[in-house]
Amino acid sequence: MTSLAIAQRSLGDAAPTFPLWPPLTSGCPVTSTDELAFPLEVDYSYADLSREFRDVRSGPDIARWQELLPPLHAPTLGEGGTPLVELDGVFVKDESRNPTWSHKDRLNRVTVSAAVGAGAPGIVVSSSGNHGASAAAYAARAGLDALVLASAESPPAVQDFLRAYGAKVLSVPSEGRWPLMRQIVERLGYHPVSNLTVTHTGHPFGPEGYKSLAYELHDQLGRTPAAVFVPTGYAELLYGLWKGFRELRDLGLAEGAPRLYSCESAINAPLSRAFAEGIAAAKIEYTPGSRAYAIGAALSGYRGVVALRESGGAALTVTDEELDEAQRRLAGQGLWAELSSAAGLAGYRRLGQRFDGPVVCVSTSAGFKDLGVGTAPPETVDASWASVERLFI
């Protein structure tokens, strides 16, 4: 199969279109303003979709959905095809089974492909967690350099994770990352695979990789879910899911589309504010304190507002205590999720609403990426039966 991608289109106003290449990583040049950058999305020649697309089944390597993805110039690591596990009356989509143990592999197969297609010598990414590790892995697979702007507070295991792929890592203050990344793009010609703008636009090709998750869920369930609960930072996953379900519905490949629910940390929830106030995006004063660092954000992206509004869903917030409980419930069923990843299940439990159809909670990453994991050595005890008995007291 070959890609049917033909152009880039602004989410701010669908009228202006731009060539597919080069990817416009600084937002729409026509509809954006100094205060608000509108992201772009990829448009396709949907009328040319083959009949074979209807028969594509879930499995590792999202290239099986190539017709409705941008060109995949980067080699696969076997992303996608993750299991759907039934738990407490809902389904958990366990994205920790991806090659670098997170959902970000779907995005980075596409964004690193964009770097290869653009002829860049390397990629640059601002990330202190899953995104950076995934980008570094796919860059290594594609033979590109990777430069990661991280945070000194990120877990040591994640820093080691990045360097294992040969990435160059700089720990810099968060407020300095974007200006520095622009210099790296301009001076080295590296391709940015994360945000460059004052309001979040991200990479225009990125959410296209997340569409594969929607296609998989429909295939695995044999129908459209009634609702999907999504851990949310900048809402690229949320929007990718929505676009995938919307495409299936509009192409006549599915009946209807689910309600989507964003699940943010209660301490910092810019999308919840933007959605409540009816504005395109919100910027807040970031408040440290939550251990769910992977979904902590000081600004929201317009994609999230679009996904919630068009799907008829809602913005939810969850506390660290609710995340702890959801993480324990997942672990009790054999799923070790990162604390941030438990936000989908925590959001579902907080809403407490029944749905007429299957409900999916996305779990985005593995628990070893949490803060503090692996820092305390285990206590050595006597090799006696008394030591065993103490475990059950």
PDB file of C-alpha atoms in Angstrom, residues 170-276:
ATOM      1  CA  LEU A 170      21.215  18.181  27.523  1.00  0.00           C
ATOM      2  CA  SER A 171      19.444  18.913  30.806  1.00  0.00           C
ATOM      3  CA  VAL A 172      18.253  22.509  30.545  1.00  0.00           C
ATOM      4  CA  PRO A 173      15.583  24.594  32.343  1.00  0.00           C
ATOM      5  CA  SER A 174      12.153  24.129  30.778  1.00  0.00           C
ATOM      6  CA  GLU A 175      11.763  27.829  29.884  1.00  0.00           C
ATOM      7  CA  GLY A 176      14.922  27.696  27.794  1.00  0.00           C
ATOM      8  CA  ARG A 177      14.157  24.562  25.825  1.00  0.00           C
ATOM      9  CA  TRP A 178      12.083  25.997  22.984  1.00  0.00           C
ATOM     10  CA  PRO A 179      14.389  28.955  22.155  1.00  0.00           C
ATOM     11  CA  LEU A 180      17.364  26.582  22.204  1.00  0.00           C
ATOM     12  CA  MET A 181      15.546  24.062  20.030  1.00  0.00           C
ATOM     13  CA  ARG A 182      14.889  26.757  17.424  1.00  0.00           C
ATOM     14  CA  GLN A 183      18.611  27.519  17.310  1.00  0.00           C
ATOM     15  CA  ILE A 184      19.400  23.834  16.850  1.00  0.00           C
ATOM     16  CA  VAL A 185      16.909  23.631  13.972  1.00  0.00           C
ATOM     17  CA  GLU A 186      18.298  26.752  12.311  1.00  0.00           C
ATOM     18  CA  ARG A 187      22.017  26.086  12.825  1.00  0.00           C
ATOM     19  CA  LEU A 188      22.244  22.305  12.502  1.00  0.00           C
ATOM     20  CA  GLY A 189      19.308  21.609  10.209  1.00  0.00           C
ATOM     21  CA  TYR A 190      17.885  19.065  12.645  1.00  0.00           C
ATOM     22  CA  HIS A 191      14.201  18.203  12.265  1.00  0.00           C
ATOM     23  CA  PRO A 192      12.062  19.089  15.337  1.00  0.00           C
ATOM     24  CA  VAL A 193       9.797  16.253  16.447  1.00  0.00           C
ATOM     25  CA  SER A 194       8.229  18.173  19.348  1.00  0.00           C
ATOM     26  CA  ASN A 195       6.736  21.596  19.849  1.00  0.00           C
ATOM     27  CA  LEU A 196       8.324  24.853  18.621  1.00  0.00           C
ATOM     28  CA  THR A 197       5.536  27.349  19.320  1.00  0.00           C
ATOM     29  CA  VAL A 198       4.272  29.471  22.210  1.00  0.00           C
ATOM     30  CA  THR A 199       0.973  27.573  22.169  1.00  0.00           C
ATOM     31  CA  HIS A 200       1.238  23.876  21.525  1.00  0.00           C
ATOM     32  CA  THR A 201       1.103  22.763  17.903  1.00  0.00           C
ATOM     33  CA  GLY A 202       3.540  19.875  17.925  1.00  0.00           C
ATOM     34  CA  HIS A 203       4.511  18.125  14.700  1.00  0.00           C
ATOM     35  CA  PRO A 204       1.794  18.165  12.010  1.00  0.00           C
ATOM     36  CA  PHE A 205       2.402  14.493  11.171  1.00  0.00           C
ATOM     37  CA  GLY A 206       2.514  13.276  14.798  1.00  0.00           C
ATOM     38  CA  PRO A 207      -1.157  12.632  15.613  1.00  0.00           C
ATOM     39  CA  GLU A 208      -1.477  10.714  12.346  1.00  0.00           C
ATOM     40  CA  GLY A 209       0.512   7.920  13.983  1.00  0.00           C
ATOM     41  CA  TYR A 210      -1.942   7.862  16.859  1.00  0.00           C
ATOM     42  CA  LYS A 211      -4.820   7.233  14.440  1.00  0.00           C
ATOM     43  CA  SER A 212      -3.607   3.652  14.231  1.00  0.00           C
ATOM     44  CA  LEU A 213      -4.706   3.188  17.836  1.00  0.00           C
ATOM     45  CA  ALA A 214      -8.289   4.057  16.868  1.00  0.00           C
ATOM     46  CA  TYR A 215      -8.166   1.653  13.931  1.00  0.00           C
ATOM     47  CA  GLU A 216      -6.864  -1.107  16.214  1.00  0.00           C
ATOM     48  CA  LEU A 217      -9.510  -0.547  18.870  1.00  0.00           C
ATOM     49  CA  HIS A 218     -12.285  -0.827  16.298  1.00  0.00           C
ATOM     50  CA  ASP A 219     -10.718  -4.010  14.924  1.00  0.00           C
ATOM     51  CA  GLN A 220     -10.136  -5.593  18.342  1.00  0.00           C
ATOM     52  CA  LEU A 221     -13.618  -4.817  19.656  1.00  0.00           C
ATOM     53  CA  GLY A 222     -15.371  -5.555  16.381  1.00  0.00           C
ATOM     54  CA  ARG A 223     -17.241  -2.280  16.811  1.00  0.00           C
ATOM     55  CA  THR A 224     -16.824   1.324  17.874  1.00  0.00           C
ATOM     56  CA  PRO A 225     -16.355   1.814  21.631  1.00  0.00           C
ATOM     57  CA  ALA A 226     -18.889   3.976  23.418  1.00  0.00           C
ATOM     58  CA  ALA A 227     -16.224   6.007  25.209  1.00  0.00           C
ATOM     59  CA  VAL A 228     -12.444   6.287  25.411  1.00  0.00           C
ATOM     60  CA  PHE A 229     -10.603   7.768  28.419  1.00  0.00           C
ATOM     61  CA  VAL A 230      -7.205   9.214  27.541  1.00  0.00           C
ATOM     62  CA  PRO A 231      -4.278  10.387  29.733  1.00  0.00           C
ATOM     63  CA  THR A 232      -3.692  13.908  28.479  1.00  0.00           C
ATOM     64  CA  GLY A 233      -0.794  16.331  28.428  1.00  0.00           C
ATOM     65  CA  TYR A 234      -0.767  18.275  25.158  1.00  0.00           C
ATOM     66  CA  ALA A 235      -3.663  16.233  23.683  1.00  0.00           C
ATOM     67  CA  GLU A 236      -1.917  14.922  20.566  1.00  0.00           C
ATOM     68  CA  LEU A 237      -2.981  11.375  21.454  1.00  0.00           C
ATOM     69  CA  LEU A 238      -6.503  12.571  22.181  1.00  0.00           C
ATOM     70  CA  TYR A 239      -6.789  14.250  18.790  1.00  0.00           C
ATOM     71  CA  GLY A 240      -5.177  11.368  16.910  1.00  0.00           C
ATOM     72  CA  LEU A 241      -7.717   8.977  18.400  1.00  0.00           C
ATOM     73  CA  TRP A 242     -10.562  11.281  17.447  1.00  0.00           C
ATOM     74  CA  LYS A 243      -9.362  11.730  13.876  1.00  0.00           C
ATOM     75  CA  GLY A 244      -8.990   7.973  13.442  1.00  0.00           C
ATOM     76  CA  PHE A 245     -12.503   7.232  14.698  1.00  0.00           C
ATOM     77  CA  ARG A 246     -13.926  10.124  12.677  1.00  0.00           C
ATOM     78  CA  GLU A 247     -12.312   8.788   9.502  1.00  0.00           C
ATOM     79  CA  LEU A 248     -13.703   5.294  10.069  1.00  0.00           C
ATOM     80  CA  ARG A 249     -17.181   6.766  10.585  1.00  0.00           C
ATOM     81  CA  ASP A 250     -17.054   9.139   7.628  1.00  0.00           C
ATOM     82  CA  LEU A 251     -15.702   6.435   5.309  1.00  0.00           C
ATOM     83  CA  GLY A 252     -18.559   4.127   6.261  1.00  0.00           C
ATOM     84  CA  LEU A 253     -16.206   1.653   7.945  1.00  0.00           C
ATOM     85  CA  ALA A 254     -17.726   2.104  11.415  1.00  0.00           C
ATOM     86  CA  GLU A 255     -21.057   3.025  12.923  1.00  0.00           C
ATOM     87  CA  GLY A 256     -20.647   6.264  14.825  1.00  0.00           C
ATOM     88  CA  ALA A 257     -17.688   7.460  16.869  1.00  0.00           C
ATOM     89  CA  PRO A 258     -17.016   7.345  20.633  1.00  0.00           C
ATOM     90  CA  ARG A 259     -17.108  10.121  23.182  1.00  0.00           C
ATOM     91  CA  LEU A 260     -13.575  11.032  24.189  1.00  0.00           C
ATOM     92  CA  TYR A 261     -12.572  12.097  27.695  1.00  0.00           C
ATOM     93  CA  SER A 262      -9.301  13.860  28.438  1.00  0.00           C
ATOM     94  CA  CYS A 263      -7.811  12.916  31.818  1.00  0.00           C
ATOM     95  CA  GLU A 264      -5.392  15.531  33.201  1.00  0.00           C
ATOM     96  CA  SER A 265      -3.602  15.957  36.499  1.00  0.00           C
ATOM     97  CA  ALA A 266      -5.765  18.121  38.785  1.00  0.00           C
ATOM     98  CA  ILE A 267      -2.762  20.264  39.706  1.00  0.00           C
ATOM     99  CA  ASN A 268      -2.132  21.440  36.146  1.00  0.00           C
ATOM    100  CA  ALA A 269      -5.026  21.114  33.700  1.00  0.00           C
ATOM    101  CA  PRO A 270      -4.804  23.681  30.876  1.00  0.00           C
ATOM    102  CA  LEU A 271      -7.078  21.769  28.511  1.00  0.00           C
ATOM    103  CA  SER A 272      -9.810  21.628  31.147  1.00  0.00           C
ATOM    104  CA  ARG A 273      -9.608  25.399  31.474  1.00  0.00           C
ATOM    105  CA  ALA A 274      -9.639  26.002  27.718  1.00  0.00           C
ATOM    106  CA  PHE A 275     -12.608  23.667  27.221  1.00  0.00           C
ATOM    107  CA  ALA A 276     -14.577  25.163  30.122  1.00  0.00           C
TER     108      ALA A 276
END
